[in-house]
Tab-separated table of C-alpha atoms in Angstrom:
chain	number	residue	atom	x	y	z
A	1	ALA	CA	17.126	113.449	19.115
A	2	ASP	CA	14.440	115.935	20.239
A	3	SER	CA	12.486	115.458	17.012
A	4	GLN	CA	12.280	111.724	17.727
A	5	LYS	CA	10.765	112.175	21.220
A	6	ASN	CA	7.172	112.724	20.108
A	7	LYS	CA	7.154	110.273	17.225
A	8	ALA	CA	4.808	107.308	17.544
A	9	ILE	CA	6.271	103.845	17.040
A	10	ILE	CA	4.001	101.760	14.837
A	11	MET	CA	4.892	98.260	13.711
A	12	GLY	CA	3.309	97.061	10.487
A	13	MET	CA	3.141	93.513	9.184
A	14	VAL	CA	1.593	92.632	5.845
A	15	GLN	CA	1.259	89.369	3.995
A	16	ARG	CA	1.827	89.871	0.292
A	17	GLY	CA	-1.538	89.685	-1.384
A	18	GLY	CA	-3.106	89.370	2.065
A	19	ARG	CA	-4.016	91.247	5.176
A	20	LEU	CA	-2.165	93.869	7.130
A	21	LYS	CA	-1.758	94.325	10.889
A	22	ALA	CA	-0.408	97.465	12.500
A	23	LYS	CA	0.277	98.013	16.184
A	24	TYR	CA	1.206	101.089	18.181
A	25	LEU	CA	4.180	100.318	20.420
A	26	LYS	CA	5.006	102.392	23.480
A	27	GLU	CA	8.721	101.773	23.089
A	28	TYR	CA	11.262	101.049	20.394
A	29	TRP	CA	12.951	98.148	22.113
A	30	THR	CA	14.039	94.867	20.520
A	31	PRO	CA	12.095	92.583	22.929
A	32	THR	CA	8.901	94.608	22.404
A	33	ILE	CA	9.198	94.414	18.636
A	34	LEU	CA	10.102	90.710	18.591
A	35	ASN	CA	7.261	89.843	20.991
A	36	THR	CA	4.829	91.734	18.758
A	37	LEU	CA	6.148	89.751	15.798
A	38	ILE	CA	5.738	86.440	17.667
A	39	ASP	CA	2.184	87.365	18.723
A	40	ASN	CA	1.096	88.237	15.173
A	41	VAL	CA	3.116	86.213	12.661
A	42	GLU	CA	3.245	82.423	12.477
A	43	LYS	CA	6.659	80.834	12.969
A	44	GLY	CA	8.151	79.492	9.768
A	45	THR	CA	6.969	82.578	7.883
A	46	TYR	CA	9.414	84.137	5.441
A	47	LEU	CA	10.028	87.705	6.622
A	48	MET	CA	11.313	90.473	4.405
A	49	THR	CA	12.436	93.562	6.265
A	50	ASP	CA	14.669	96.575	5.946
A	51	ASP	CA	18.209	96.182	7.244
A	52	SER	CA	17.525	97.289	10.808
A	53	CYS	CA	19.554	95.275	13.311
A	54	ILE	CA	16.386	94.711	15.325
A	55	TYR	CA	15.392	91.830	12.994
A	56	ARG	CA	18.663	89.897	13.227
A	57	LYS	CA	17.334	87.475	15.865
A	58	THR	CA	14.279	86.436	13.846
A	59	GLY	CA	16.061	83.364	12.473
A	60	ARG	CA	16.624	82.051	16.010
A	61	LEU	CA	12.933	82.600	16.700
A	62	GLY	CA	11.837	80.251	13.912
A	63	TYR	CA	11.394	82.637	10.994
A	64	LEU	CA	13.081	82.680	7.615
A	65	HIS	CA	14.456	86.141	6.981
A	66	SER	CA	15.850	88.316	4.219
A	67	SER	CA	16.472	92.012	4.345
A	68	ILE	CA	16.886	94.747	1.819
A	69	LYS	CA	19.652	97.267	2.374
A	70	HIS	CA	17.899	100.640	2.287
A	71	ARG	CA	20.995	102.284	3.769
A	72	LYS	CA	22.858	101.368	0.587
A	73	LYS	CA	19.990	102.750	-1.544
A	74	ARG	CA	18.802	99.244	-2.499
A	75	TYR	CA	15.050	98.750	-2.488
A	76	VAL	CA	14.472	95.544	-4.483
A	77	PHE	CA	16.532	92.400	-4.931
A	78	GLY	CA	14.523	89.765	-6.815
A	79	ASP	CA	11.471	89.032	-4.666
A	80	ILE	CA	13.006	90.690	-1.633
A	81	HIS	CA	11.479	94.114	-0.982
A	82	THR	CA	9.383	96.000	1.520
A	83	ASN	CA	7.354	97.937	-1.057
A	84	THR	CA	4.000	96.538	0.134
A	85	ILE	CA	4.357	97.843	3.685
A	86	GLU	CA	6.019	101.049	2.440
A	87	GLY	CA	2.871	101.731	0.385
A	88	PHE	CA	0.783	101.457	3.542
A	89	TRP	CA	3.150	103.800	5.423
A	90	ALA	CA	2.737	106.357	2.660
A	91	GLN	CA	-1.052	106.201	3.120
A	92	VAL	CA	-0.686	106.534	6.904
A	93	LYS	CA	1.591	109.557	6.610
A	94	ASN	CA	-0.714	111.249	4.105
A	95	SER	CA	-3.763	110.655	6.308
A	96	LEU	CA	-2.085	111.825	9.480
A	97	LYS	CA	-0.740	114.974	7.815
A	98	SER	CA	-3.767	115.943	5.724
A	99	THR	CA	-6.959	114.465	7.154
A	100	TYR	CA	-6.264	114.224	10.866
A	101	LYS	CA	-3.563	116.910	11.304
A	102	SER	CA	-2.930	116.168	14.997
A	103	VAL	CA	-3.164	112.770	16.671
A	104	SER	CA	-2.298	112.108	20.295
A	105	HIS	CA	-0.483	108.960	21.359
A	106	LYS	CA	-3.534	108.109	23.475
A	107	TYR	CA	-5.680	107.558	20.361
A	108	ILE	CA	-3.105	106.593	17.730
A	109	GLN	CA	-4.117	102.895	17.750
A	110	LEU	CA	-7.698	103.871	16.856
A	111	TYR	CA	-6.496	105.876	13.852
A	112	ILE	CA	-4.174	103.043	12.822
A	113	ASP	CA	-7.056	100.546	13.164
A	114	GLU	CA	-9.192	102.675	10.846
A	115	LEU	CA	-6.445	102.968	8.244
A	116	THR	CA	-5.747	99.219	8.550
A	117	TYR	CA	-9.437	98.456	8.042
A	118	HIS	CA	-9.524	100.569	4.880
A	119	TYR	CA	-6.346	98.919	3.599
A	120	ASN	CA	-7.646	95.395	4.271
A	121	SER	CA	-11.030	96.058	2.693
A	122	ARG	CA	-9.817	97.995	-0.359
A	123	PHE	CA	-10.767	95.196	-2.774
A	124	SER	CA	-13.935	94.092	-0.980
A	125	SER	CA	-17.170	94.052	-2.940
A	126	VAL	CA	-19.054	94.614	0.331
A	127	SER	CA	-19.704	98.274	1.180
A	128	VAL	CA	-18.673	99.695	4.542
A	129	PHE	CA	-22.375	100.011	5.429
A	130	GLU	CA	-23.081	96.360	4.575
A	131	SER	CA	-20.018	95.259	6.517
A	132	LEU	CA	-21.069	97.220	9.596
A	133	LEU	CA	-24.653	96.019	9.342
A	134	SER	CA	-23.624	92.370	9.005
A	135	ARG	CA	-21.434	92.685	12.095
A	136	LEU	CA	-24.279	94.313	14.047
A	137	CYS	CA	-26.585	91.456	13.010
A	138	GLY	CA	-23.952	88.865	13.908
A	139	LEU	CA	-23.812	87.544	10.333
A	140	PRO	CA	-20.780	86.876	8.164
A	141	GLU	CA	-20.644	89.424	5.335
A	142	LYS	CA	-21.266	86.772	2.653
A	143	GLU	CA	-24.532	85.644	4.274
A	144	LEU	CA	-26.069	89.097	4.576
A	145	ASP	CA	-29.333	89.022	2.650
A	146	LYS	CA	-30.253	92.191	0.733
A	147	SER	CA	-33.751	92.051	2.250
A	148	VAL	CA	-32.206	92.570	5.687
A	149	LEU	CA	-30.490	95.637	4.283
A	150	PHE	CA	-33.729	96.957	2.862
A	151	GLU	CA	-35.659	96.382	6.102
A	152	MET	CA	-32.946	97.999	8.163
A	153	LYS	CA	-32.918	101.010	5.868
A	154	VAL	CA	-36.700	101.385	6.144
A	155	PHE	CA	-36.716	101.288	9.943
A	156	SER	CA	-33.710	103.532	10.511
């Protein structure tokens, strides 16, 4: 139980082939987790989770739900799996152990936001610099003209 005291609780939600959201939670409590789900995932969505009892009430909340029984060493059953989010967790663990080494609970959401950003933009053709510049200029990334980039580079 002592080893669990300092562990951060992070809830991740990913749409297959889509975007990911990850939130630091101050407590591992069913209402907190379900409220985070309600705030971030549209009702009627088909959820696929592990077999934690915390997700049992999702059907009553307006979600379709299937779970995979990790406790029984089952990881895939047809289309039902959590491999997409598990891949993200592997990246998070690697980053927190190797790159960042020590992360306080005070700043964990900032680290998670950075890792989420990298995950969500992994297939983007827009560079991080172009993305940042377009946001600073108040332009959508697609409308960023290369001449703006060139001018900004000259004056910086």
